[in-house]
CSV table of C-alpha atoms and ligand atoms in Angstrom, one decimal:
chain,number,residue,atom,x,y,z
I,1,MET,CA,67.2,-8.9,41.6
I,2,ALA,CA,67.9,-6.1,44.1
I,3,VAL,CA,67.9,-6.9,47.8
I,4,ARG,CA,64.8,-5.3,49.3
I,5,VAL,CA,65.6,-3.5,52.5
I,6,CYS,CA,63.4,-2.2,55.3
I,7,LEU,CA,64.9,0.6,57.5
I,8,ILE,CA,63.9,0.5,61.1
I,9,GLY,CA,64.6,3.9,62.8
I,10,ALA,CA,64.5,6.8,60.4
I,11,GLY,CA,66.6,9.2,62.5
I,12,ARG,CA,70.2,10.4,62.1
I,13,ALA,CA,72.0,7.1,61.4
I,14,GLY,CA,69.0,5.7,59.5
I,15,LYS,CA,69.1,8.6,57.0
I,16,VAL,CA,72.8,8.0,56.4
I,17,HIS,CA,72.0,4.4,55.4
I,18,ALA,CA,68.9,5.5,53.4
I,19,ASN,CA,71.1,7.8,51.5
I,20,SER,CA,73.7,5.0,50.7
I,21,LEU,CA,70.9,2.7,49.5
I,22,SER,CA,69.2,5.4,47.5
I,23,HIS,CA,72.3,6.9,45.7
I,24,HIS,CA,75.3,4.6,46.0
I,25,VAL,CA,74.3,0.9,46.3
I,26,PRO,CA,72.4,-0.1,43.2
I,27,LEU,CA,72.0,-3.8,44.2
I,28,GLY,CA,70.0,-2.8,47.3
I,29,THR,CA,66.6,-1.0,47.3
I,30,LEU,CA,65.0,0.8,50.2
I,31,VAL,CA,61.4,-0.5,50.0
I,32,ALA,CA,60.1,0.2,53.4
I,33,MET,CA,60.6,2.3,56.5
I,34,VAL,CA,59.6,1.9,60.1
I,35,ASP,CA,59.7,4.6,62.8
I,36,ALA,CA,57.8,4.8,66.0
I,37,SER,CA,57.4,8.6,65.5
I,38,ALA,CA,54.9,9.2,62.6
I,39,GLU,CA,56.5,12.7,62.1
I,40,MET,CA,60.0,11.2,61.6
I,41,LEU,CA,58.6,8.4,59.5
I,42,HIS,CA,56.9,10.7,57.0
I,43,ALA,CA,59.7,13.3,56.9
I,44,SER,CA,62.3,10.7,56.1
I,45,GLY,CA,59.9,8.7,54.0
I,46,ASP,CA,59.2,11.8,51.8
I,47,GLU,CA,62.9,12.7,51.7
I,48,PHE,CA,63.8,9.2,50.3
I,49,GLY,CA,60.6,8.5,48.3
I,50,VAL,CA,59.8,5.4,50.3
I,51,GLU,CA,56.2,4.2,49.7
I,52,HIS,CA,55.7,1.6,52.4
I,53,ARG,CA,55.8,3.1,55.9
I,54,PHE,CA,55.0,1.6,59.2
I,55,THR,CA,55.1,2.7,62.8
I,56,THR,CA,56.0,-0.8,64.1
I,57,LEU,CA,58.2,-3.6,62.9
I,58,GLU,CA,55.3,-6.0,63.5
I,59,ALA,CA,53.2,-4.2,60.9
I,60,ALA,CA,56.1,-4.1,58.4
I,61,LEU,CA,56.6,-7.9,58.9
I,62,ASP,CA,52.9,-8.5,58.3
I,63,TRP,CA,53.4,-6.8,54.9
I,64,GLY,CA,56.8,-8.7,54.7
I,65,GLN,CA,58.0,-7.9,51.2
I,66,PHE,CA,61.6,-7.4,52.0
I,67,ASP,CA,64.8,-9.5,52.5
I,68,ALA,CA,66.7,-7.5,55.0
I,69,VAL,CA,66.4,-4.9,57.8
I,70,ILE,CA,68.7,-2.1,58.8
I,71,ILE,CA,68.2,-1.3,62.5
I,72,THR,CA,69.0,2.2,63.5
I,73,THR,CA,66.9,2.7,66.6
I,74,PRO,CA,68.2,3.5,70.2
I,75,THR,CA,70.3,0.7,71.8
I,76,PHE,CA,67.7,-0.4,74.3
I,77,THR,CA,65.4,-1.6,71.4
I,78,HIS,CA,68.1,-3.5,69.4
I,79,ARG,CA,67.6,-6.9,71.0
I,80,GLU,CA,63.9,-7.0,70.5
I,81,LEU,CA,63.9,-5.7,66.9
I,82,ALA,CA,66.9,-7.8,65.7
I,83,VAL,CA,65.4,-11.0,67.2
I,84,MET,CA,62.0,-10.3,65.7
I,85,ALA,CA,63.5,-9.6,62.2
I,86,ALA,CA,65.7,-12.7,62.4
I,87,GLU,CA,62.7,-14.9,63.4
I,88,ALA,CA,61.0,-13.6,60.3
I,89,SER,CA,64.0,-14.8,58.2
I,90,LYS,CA,65.3,-11.3,57.4
I,91,HIS,CA,69.0,-10.5,57.2
I,92,VAL,CA,70.0,-8.0,59.8
I,93,PHE,CA,72.3,-5.0,59.6
I,94,LEU,CA,72.5,-3.7,63.2
I,95,GLU,CA,73.9,-0.4,64.3
I,96,LYS,CA,76.4,-0.2,67.1
I,97,PRO,CA,76.3,-0.6,70.1
I,98,MET,CA,75.0,-4.1,69.4
I,99,ALA,CA,72.9,-4.1,72.6
I,100,LEU,CA,72.9,-3.2,76.3
I,101,THR,CA,74.2,-6.5,77.7
I,102,LEU,CA,76.1,-9.6,76.6
I,103,GLU,CA,72.9,-11.6,77.2
I,104,GLU,CA,71.1,-9.5,74.7
I,105,CYS,CA,74.0,-9.9,72.2
I,106,ASP,CA,73.8,-13.7,72.7
I,107,ASP,CA,70.0,-13.6,72.0
I,108,ILE,CA,70.7,-11.7,68.7
I,109,ILE,CA,73.5,-14.1,67.7
I,110,ALA,CA,71.4,-17.1,68.5
I,111,ALA,CA,68.3,-15.8,66.7
I,112,THR,CA,70.3,-15.0,63.5
I,113,ASN,CA,72.1,-18.4,63.6
I,114,ARG,CA,68.8,-20.3,64.1
I,115,ALA,CA,67.2,-18.5,61.2
I,116,GLY,CA,70.3,-18.8,58.9
I,117,VAL,CA,70.3,-15.1,58.2
I,118,PHE,CA,73.3,-12.8,58.1
I,119,LEU,CA,74.1,-10.3,60.9
I,120,GLN,CA,76.4,-7.3,60.2
I,121,LEU,CA,77.3,-4.7,62.8
I,122,GLY,CA,77.5,-1.0,61.9
I,123,PHE,CA,81.3,-0.7,62.4
I,124,MET,CA,81.9,1.5,59.4
I,125,ARG,CA,85.5,2.3,60.3
I,126,ARG,CA,86.3,-1.2,59.1
I,127,PHE,CA,85.3,0.0,55.6
I,128,ASP,CA,86.8,3.4,55.7
I,129,PRO,CA,89.6,3.6,53.1
I,130,ASP,CA,92.2,5.0,55.6
I,131,PHE,CA,91.4,2.4,58.3
I,132,VAL,CA,91.4,-0.4,55.7
I,133,ALA,CA,94.8,0.7,54.4
I,134,ALA,CA,96.2,0.9,57.9
I,135,TYR,CA,94.9,-2.6,58.7
I,136,GLU,CA,96.4,-4.1,55.5
I,137,ARG,CA,99.8,-2.4,56.2
I,138,ILE,CA,99.8,-3.8,59.7
I,139,GLN,CA,99.0,-7.3,58.4
I,140,ALA,CA,101.8,-6.9,55.8
I,141,GLY,CA,104.2,-6.3,58.8
I,142,GLU,CA,105.2,-2.7,57.9
I,143,ILE,CA,105.4,-1.5,61.5
I,144,GLY,CA,105.8,-4.9,63.1
I,145,GLN,CA,103.6,-6.1,65.9
I,146,PRO,CA,101.4,-3.3,67.3
I,147,MET,CA,102.5,-2.6,70.9
I,148,LEU,CA,100.4,0.5,71.8
I,149,ILE,CA,97.2,1.8,70.2
I,150,LYS,CA,95.7,5.2,71.1
I,151,SER,CA,92.2,5.8,69.7
I,152,LEU,CA,90.1,8.8,70.1
I,153,THR,CA,86.6,9.8,69.2
I,154,HIS,CA,85.2,13.2,70.0
I,155,GLY,CA,81.6,13.8,68.9
I,156,PRO,CA,79.8,17.2,68.5
I,157,GLY,CA,76.3,17.8,69.8
I,158,LEU,CA,74.7,17.0,73.0
I,159,PRO,CA,73.5,13.4,72.9
I,160,PRO,CA,69.7,12.9,73.2
I,161,PRO,CA,68.5,11.9,76.7
I,162,TRP,CA,68.4,8.1,75.9
I,163,ALA,CA,72.0,8.2,74.7
I,164,ARG,CA,73.4,9.8,77.9
I,165,ASP,CA,71.6,7.5,80.3
I,166,LEU,CA,73.6,4.4,81.3
I,167,LYS,CA,70.3,2.5,81.6
I,168,THR,CA,69.2,3.0,78.0
I,169,SER,CA,72.6,3.3,76.2
I,170,ASN,CA,75.6,2.6,78.5
I,171,GLY,CA,76.6,6.2,78.0
I,172,LEU,CA,79.5,7.8,76.1
I,173,LEU,CA,81.7,4.7,76.3
I,174,ALA,CA,79.1,2.9,74.2
I,175,GLU,CA,77.5,5.6,72.1
I,176,VAL,CA,80.8,7.3,71.0
I,177,ASN,CA,83.6,4.9,71.8
I,178,SER,CA,82.0,1.6,70.5
I,179,HIS,CA,84.0,2.2,67.3
I,180,ASP,CA,87.2,2.6,69.2
I,181,TRP,CA,86.5,-0.6,71.2
I,182,ASP,CA,86.1,-2.4,67.9
I,183,CYS,CA,89.0,-0.9,66.0
I,184,THR,CA,91.6,-1.2,68.7
I,185,ARG,CA,90.8,-4.9,69.0
I,186,TRP,CA,90.8,-5.3,65.2
I,187,LEU,CA,94.1,-3.4,64.7
I,188,MET,CA,95.8,-5.0,67.7
I,189,GLY,CA,94.7,-8.4,66.6
I,190,SER,CA,93.8,-9.4,70.2
I,191,ASN,CA,90.9,-9.2,72.6
I,192,PRO,CA,90.9,-6.8,75.6
I,193,GLN,CA,91.8,-8.4,78.9
I,194,ARG,CA,91.7,-5.6,81.5
I,195,VAL,CA,90.5,-2.0,81.5
I,196,TYR,CA,90.6,1.0,83.7
I,197,ALA,CA,88.4,4.0,83.0
I,198,GLU,CA,88.3,7.5,84.4
I,199,VAL,CA,85.4,9.8,83.6
I,200,ALA,CA,84.8,13.6,84.1
I,201,ASN,CA,81.7,15.8,83.7
I,202,PHE,CA,82.6,19.3,82.6
I,203,LYS,CA,79.6,20.5,80.6
I,204,GLY,CA,76.7,18.7,82.2
I,205,PRO,CA,75.9,21.6,84.6
I,206,LYS,CA,75.8,24.0,81.7
I,207,TYR,CA,73.2,21.8,80.0
I,208,ASN,CA,71.3,21.2,83.2
I,209,ILE,CA,71.9,17.4,82.9
I,210,ASP,CA,71.1,15.6,86.1
I,211,THR,CA,71.1,12.1,84.7
I,212,PRO,CA,72.9,9.8,87.2
I,213,HIS,CA,76.5,9.1,86.4
I,214,PHE,CA,76.5,11.4,83.3
I,215,TYR,CA,80.0,12.2,82.0
I,216,ASP,CA,81.2,14.0,78.9
I,217,ASN,CA,84.9,13.0,79.0
I,218,VAL,CA,86.4,9.5,79.4
I,219,SER,CA,89.9,8.0,79.2
I,220,THR,CA,90.2,4.2,79.3
I,221,ASN,CA,93.4,2.2,79.5
I,222,VAL,CA,93.3,-1.2,78.0
I,223,ARG,CA,95.5,-4.3,78.3
I,224,PHE,CA,95.1,-6.8,75.5
I,225,GLU,CA,95.4,-10.6,75.8
I,226,ASN,CA,98.6,-10.5,73.7
I,227,GLY,CA,100.3,-8.0,76.1
I,228,GLY,CA,99.6,-5.0,73.9
I,229,LEU,CA,98.3,-1.7,75.4
I,230,GLY,CA,95.6,0.7,74.4
I,231,ASN,CA,94.1,4.0,75.3
I,232,ILE,CA,90.6,5.0,74.3
I,233,THR,CA,89.4,8.6,74.8
I,234,GLY,CA,86.0,10.1,74.3
I,235,VAL,CA,84.6,13.6,74.4
I,236,CYS,CA,80.9,14.4,73.8
I,237,PRO,CA,79.7,17.1,73.3
I,238,CYS,CA,82.8,18.3,71.6
I,239,ASP,CA,82.4,21.9,70.6
I,240,TYR,CA,85.2,22.1,68.0
I,241,GLY,CA,83.7,19.4,65.6
I,242,TYR,CA,84.0,15.7,65.0
I,243,ASP,CA,87.4,14.1,65.5
I,244,ALA,CA,88.4,10.4,65.1
I,245,ARG,CA,92.1,9.5,65.0
I,246,VAL,CA,94.3,6.5,65.9
I,247,GLU,CA,98.0,6.2,66.5
I,248,ILE,CA,99.6,2.8,66.5
I,249,ILE,CA,103.2,2.2,67.8
I,250,GLY,CA,104.5,-1.1,66.4
I,251,GLU,CA,107.8,-2.9,67.2
I,252,ARG,CA,109.3,-1.3,64.0
I,253,GLY,CA,107.5,2.0,63.5
I,254,ILE,CA,104.5,4.3,64.0
I,255,MET,CA,101.3,4.7,62.0
I,256,GLN,CA,98.7,7.4,62.3
I,257,ILE,CA,95.1,7.1,60.9
I,258,GLY,CA,93.0,10.2,60.4
I,259,ASP,CA,93.5,13.9,60.4
I,260,ILE,CA,92.0,16.7,62.4
I,261,ARG,CA,91.6,18.6,59.2
I,262,GLY,CA,88.4,17.9,57.4
I,263,GLN,CA,89.7,18.8,53.9
I,264,ALA,CA,93.1,19.1,52.3
I,265,VAL,CA,92.4,22.8,51.8
I,266,ILE,CA,93.9,25.7,53.7
I,267,VAL,CA,92.9,29.3,53.2
I,268,GLY,CA,94.9,32.4,54.1
I,269,THR,CA,93.3,35.9,53.8
I,270,ASN,CA,94.5,37.7,56.8
I,271,ARG,CA,98.2,37.8,57.8
I,272,ASP,CA,97.3,38.3,61.5
I,273,GLN,CA,95.0,35.2,61.5
I,274,GLY,CA,97.3,32.9,59.6
I,275,TYR,CA,96.0,29.9,57.7
I,276,ILE,CA,92.5,28.5,58.2
I,277,THR,CA,91.6,24.9,57.4
I,278,PRO,CA,88.2,23.3,57.6
I,279,ILE,CA,87.6,20.7,60.4
I,280,TYR,CA,85.3,17.8,60.2
I,281,ARG,CA,81.9,18.9,61.4
I,282,THR,CA,80.0,15.6,61.6
I,283,TRP,CA,80.5,11.8,61.5
I,284,PRO,CA,78.6,11.4,58.2
I,285,GLN,CA,81.1,13.8,56.7
I,286,ARG,CA,84.3,12.1,58.1
I,287,PHE,CA,83.1,8.5,57.4
I,288,ALA,CA,81.1,9.1,54.2
I,289,TRP,CA,82.9,6.3,52.3
I,290,GLY,CA,82.8,4.0,55.3
I,291,TYR,CA,79.0,4.2,55.5
I,292,ILE,CA,78.6,3.6,51.7
I,293,ARG,CA,81.1,0.7,51.6
I,294,GLU,CA,79.7,-1.1,54.7
I,295,MET,CA,76.2,-1.0,53.0
I,296,GLU,CA,77.7,-2.2,49.7
I,297,HIS,CA,79.3,-5.1,51.7
I,298,PHE,CA,76.0,-6.0,53.4
I,299,ILE,CA,74.1,-6.1,50.2
I,300,HIS,CA,76.9,-8.0,48.4
I,301,CYS,CA,77.0,-10.6,51.2
I,302,ILE,CA,73.3,-11.3,50.8
I,303,HIS,CA,73.6,-11.5,47.0
I,304,THR,CA,76.5,-13.9,47.1
I,305,GLY,CA,75.7,-15.8,50.2
I,306,THR,CA,79.0,-14.8,51.8
I,307,PRO,CA,79.0,-14.1,55.6
I,308,PRO,CA,79.7,-10.4,56.5
I,309,LYS,CA,83.2,-9.5,57.6
I,310,VAL,CA,82.0,-7.8,60.8
I,311,GLY,CA,79.5,-9.8,62.8
I,312,GLY,CA,77.9,-10.5,66.1
I,313,GLU,CA,81.1,-11.6,67.9
I,314,ASP,CA,82.7,-8.3,67.0
I,315,GLY,CA,79.7,-6.4,68.4
I,316,ARG,CA,79.7,-8.5,71.5
I,317,TRP,CA,83.4,-7.8,72.2
I,318,ALA,CA,82.7,-4.1,71.9
I,319,VAL,CA,79.8,-4.4,74.4
I,320,ALA,CA,82.0,-6.3,76.7
I,321,GLY,CA,84.6,-3.6,76.6
I,322,VAL,CA,81.9,-0.9,77.3
I,323,LEU,CA,80.6,-2.9,80.3
I,324,ALA,CA,84.1,-3.4,81.7
I,325,GLY,CA,84.9,0.3,81.3
I,326,THR,CA,81.6,1.3,83.0
I,327,LYS,CA,82.1,-1.1,85.9
I,328,SER,CA,85.7,0.3,86.2
I,329,PHE,CA,84.7,3.9,86.6
I,330,LEU,CA,81.7,3.1,88.8
I,331,GLU,CA,83.8,0.9,91.1
I,332,GLU,CA,87.0,3.0,90.7
I,333,ARG,CA,89.2,0.0,89.9
I,334,PRO,CA,90.7,-1.9,87.0
I,335,VAL,CA,88.3,-4.6,85.7
I,336,LEU,CA,89.1,-7.9,84.0
I,337,LEU,CA,87.1,-8.7,81.0
I,338,SER,CA,86.7,-12.2,82.5
I,339,GLU,CA,84.5,-10.6,85.2
I,340,ILE,CA,82.1,-9.5,82.5
I,341,LEU,CA,82.3,-12.5,80.3
I,342,ASP,CA,82.0,-15.1,83.1
I,343,SER,CA,78.9,-13.5,84.5
I,344,ALA,CA,77.2,-13.7,81.1
I,345,ALA,CA,78.4,-17.3,80.7
I,346,SER,CA,76.9,-18.2,84.0
I,347,ARG,CA,73.4,-17.3,82.8
I,348,PRO,CA,70.9,-20.1,83.3
I,349,ALA,CA,70.7,-22.5,80.4
I,350,GLY,CA,67.7,-21.8,78.1
I,351,GLY,CA,67.6,-18.1,79.0
I,352,GLY,CA,67.1,-15.7,76.1
I,353,SER,CA,64.8,-15.3,73.3
F,401,NAD,N1,77.7,4.1,63.1
F,401,NAD,C1,77.7,5.3,63.5
F,401,NAD,O1,78.6,6.1,63.3
F,401,NAD,C2,76.4,5.8,64.2
F,401,NAD,C3,76.2,7.2,64.3
F,401,NAD,C4,75.0,7.6,64.9
F,401,NAD,C5,74.2,6.8,65.5
F,401,NAD,N2,74.5,5.4,65.5
F,401,NAD,C6,73.6,4.4,66.2
F,401,NAD,O2,72.4,4.4,65.5
F,401,NAD,C7,71.3,4.1,66.4
F,401,NAD,C8,70.3,5.3,66.3
F,401,NAD,O3,70.9,6.5,66.6
F,401,NAD,P1,70.4,7.9,66.0
F,401,NAD,O4,71.4,8.9,66.4
F,401,NAD,O5,70.1,7.7,64.6
F,401,NAD,O6,69.1,8.1,66.8
F,401,NAD,P2,67.8,9.0,66.4
F,401,NAD,O7,67.2,9.3,67.7
F,401,NAD,O8,68.3,10.1,65.5
F,401,NAD,O9,66.9,8.0,65.6
F,401,NAD,C9,66.3,6.9,66.2
F,401,NAD,C10,64.9,6.7,65.5
F,401,NAD,O10,64.4,5.5,66.0
F,401,NAD,C11,63.0,5.7,66.2
F,401,NAD,N3,62.6,4.6,67.1
F,401,NAD,C12,62.8,4.5,68.5
F,401,NAD,N4,62.3,3.3,68.9
F,401,NAD,C13,61.8,2.6,67.8
F,401,NAD,C14,61.1,1.4,67.7
F,401,NAD,N5,61.0,0.5,68.7
F,401,NAD,N6,60.7,1.1,66.4
F,401,NAD,C15,60.9,1.9,65.4
F,401,NAD,N7,61.5,3.1,65.5
F,401,NAD,C16,61.9,3.5,66.7
F,401,NAD,C17,62.9,7.1,66.8
F,401,NAD,O11,61.6,7.6,66.7
F,401,NAD,C18,63.9,7.8,66.0
F,401,NAD,O12,63.4,8.4,64.8
F,401,NAD,C19,72.0,4.0,67.8
F,401,NAD,O13,72.3,2.7,68.0
F,401,NAD,C20,73.3,4.8,67.6
F,401,NAD,O14,74.3,4.4,68.4
F,401,NAD,C21,75.6,5.0,64.8
């Protein structure tokens, strides 16, 4: 029997997952949708032919005829929705960033563990064919031990207000660079230990953005526990398109993942202009296969009772990196991950959900 899924948050990312379930993952069925905006709910509900629509998760849970949820709402809602779904014994696919704080991450991990349901994080790069091939070749030892990883994500489009406010999203380091935090740790095979971040604000004035601490460029240096180094850069809004590339220098070689060209097509029509090649315009275009395969994986895990490959601990490490990077640029100094991890660990016993 197909896994019955309820989508919570029918916006940009929600529609990508709705598309995967509707067209590419036959063992999963989108049976319900939740969105706080009735307009968005009905527009997306009509687009994907979803019959059961609710404006709150509580109402959807009262109906309750589904096995799993996909949470694609803004970051500041993740803890509450993920814990509520887990407590109703629903498996949880949760978009990145996992949450705003490590305490919220811990609440989500504890709730899913208590309920015995799966938690998969929306790190689709781990399912992208290029990233998977690179990971496997590193594991096979082709370039030796990675020493230095440079990872960039440049996103087009001005982020919505919640996604550029540190209080509701943790800003660009989280919204855009969560994937880099996860992938550098995955590819390096080691946890981050110390970070130093610099930020800049070039286009904020043009868009009349007066959100405190808004930045549209970030460069973060990372030292990993195994002695490896990393550099994560983010730009958003990025006017030229969507760009996600990684370079890994190993003890025995170099590996590059991704291409600035969006298609292996070049066109020449004007000898003064030279060749023209399409660039990636959006993240759904660049990571089309990653989004499909991560959803296949989630549904497969539920079917077979196998824990997902990307879970709460991975999401929590990415949030820890984001918090360390944010502290670093706010306090203008390198920040040890232990400063972030220890303060979460010192939380009073029994705190949380
Ligand atoms: N994996 C990726 O590449 C990727 C890409 C984009 C966004 N995301 C993540 O997906 C999440 C959503 O981002 P988005 O760009 O789709 O945002 P969005 O604003 O396009 O959509 C969010 C939707 O959630 C709804 N919503 C808000 N609060 C709600 C609540 N409490 N209950 C139900 N619905 C609620 C809003 O009405 C909106 O329709 C964020 O965590 C974001 O970081 C991930």
